[in-house]
mmCIF file of C-alpha atoms in Angstrom:
data_model
loop_
_atom_site.group_PDB
_atom_site.id
_atom_site.type_symbol
_atom_site.label_atom_id
_atom_site.label_comp_id
_atom_site.label_asym_id
_atom_site.label_seq_id
_atom_site.Cartn_x
_atom_site.Cartn_y
_atom_site.Cartn_z
ATOM 1 C CA MET A 1 -1.567 3.406 -4.501
ATOM 2 C CA LEU A 2 0.309 0.152 -4.540
ATOM 3 C CA GLY A 3 3.328 1.940 -6.016
ATOM 4 C CA TRP A 4 3.390 4.327 -3.056
ATOM 5 C CA ALA A 5 3.238 1.436 -0.611
ATOM 6 C CA ILE A 6 6.131 -0.329 -2.349
ATOM 7 C CA LEU A 7 8.110 2.935 -2.394
ATOM 8 C CA PHE A 8 7.738 3.448 1.345
ATOM 9 C CA LEU A 9 8.674 -0.237 1.936
ATOM 10 C CA ILE A 10 11.860 0.272 -0.060
ATOM 11 C CA ILE A 11 12.615 3.428 1.894
ATOM 12 C CA ALA A 12 12.124 1.476 5.127
ATOM 13 C CA ILE A 13 14.487 -1.296 3.993
ATOM 14 C CA VAL A 14 17.226 1.138 2.921
ATOM 15 C CA ALA A 15 16.872 3.142 6.131
ATOM 16 C CA GLY A 16 17.072 -0.073 8.145
ATOM 17 C CA ILE A 17 20.284 -1.018 6.429
ATOM 18 C CA PHE A 18 21.870 2.309 7.317
ATOM 19 C CA GLY A 19 20.514 2.251 10.890
ATOM 20 C CA PHE A 20 17.902 5.019 10.816
ATOM 21 C CA PHE A 21 15.408 3.188 12.997
ATOM 22 C CA GLY A 22 13.073 6.180 13.527
ATOM 23 C CA ILE A 23 12.664 6.532 9.779
ATOM 24 C CA VAL A 24 12.146 2.782 9.442
ATOM 25 C CA SER A 25 9.198 2.676 11.813
ATOM 26 C CA ALA A 26 7.564 5.692 10.163
ATOM 27 C CA ALA A 27 8.050 4.352 6.633
ATOM 28 C CA VAL A 28 6.809 0.883 7.530
ATOM 29 C CA GLY A 29 3.726 2.380 9.163
ATOM 30 C CA ILE A 30 2.954 4.472 6.065
ATOM 31 C CA ALA A 31 3.544 1.508 3.769
ATOM 32 C CA LYS A 32 1.119 -0.648 5.855
ATOM 33 C CA ILE A 33 -1.577 1.971 5.815
ATOM 34 C CA LEU A 34 -1.271 2.541 2.054
ATOM 35 C CA PHE A 35 -1.319 -1.186 1.364
ATOM 36 C CA VAL A 36 -4.501 -1.633 3.369
ATOM 37 C CA ILE A 37 -6.150 1.269 1.520
ATOM 38 C CA PHE A 38 -5.072 -0.260 -1.765
ATOM 39 C CA LEU A 39 -6.599 -3.618 -0.826
ATOM 40 C CA ILE A 40 -9.880 -2.004 0.215
ATOM 41 C CA MET A 41 -10.066 -0.007 -3.015
ATOM 42 C CA PHE A 42 -9.240 -3.131 -5.066
ATOM 43 C CA VAL A 43 -11.994 -5.176 -3.446
ATOM 44 C CA VAL A 44 -14.519 -2.335 -3.857
ATOM 45 C CA SER A 45 -13.598 -1.975 -7.516
ATOM 46 C CA LEU A 46 -14.061 -5.690 -8.075
ATOM 47 C CA PHE A 47 -17.614 -5.563 -6.687
ATOM 48 C CA VAL A 48 -18.547 -2.357 -8.526
ATOM 49 C CA GLY A 49 -17.112 -3.717 -11.796
ATOM 50 C CA ARG A 50 -19.179 -6.927 -11.540
ATOM 51 C CA ARG A 51 -22.357 -5.053 -10.835
ATOM 52 C CA ARG A 52 -22.071 -2.822 -13.903
ATOM 53 C CA SER A 53 -21.419 -5.726 -16.304
ATOM 54 C CA TYR A 54 -25.033 -6.989 -16.333
#
């Protein structure tokens, strides 16, 4: 999931350099959403992993 977020961030940076501002806003939005989902899944996995280690 983090890899996808980084990929869309790179797409946004490259599109911004070339002046495709519509693509930039879409790619940045997707990267933000994927990064938030990654963070939520990471925190949940931390708590679930700690609970099973008893």
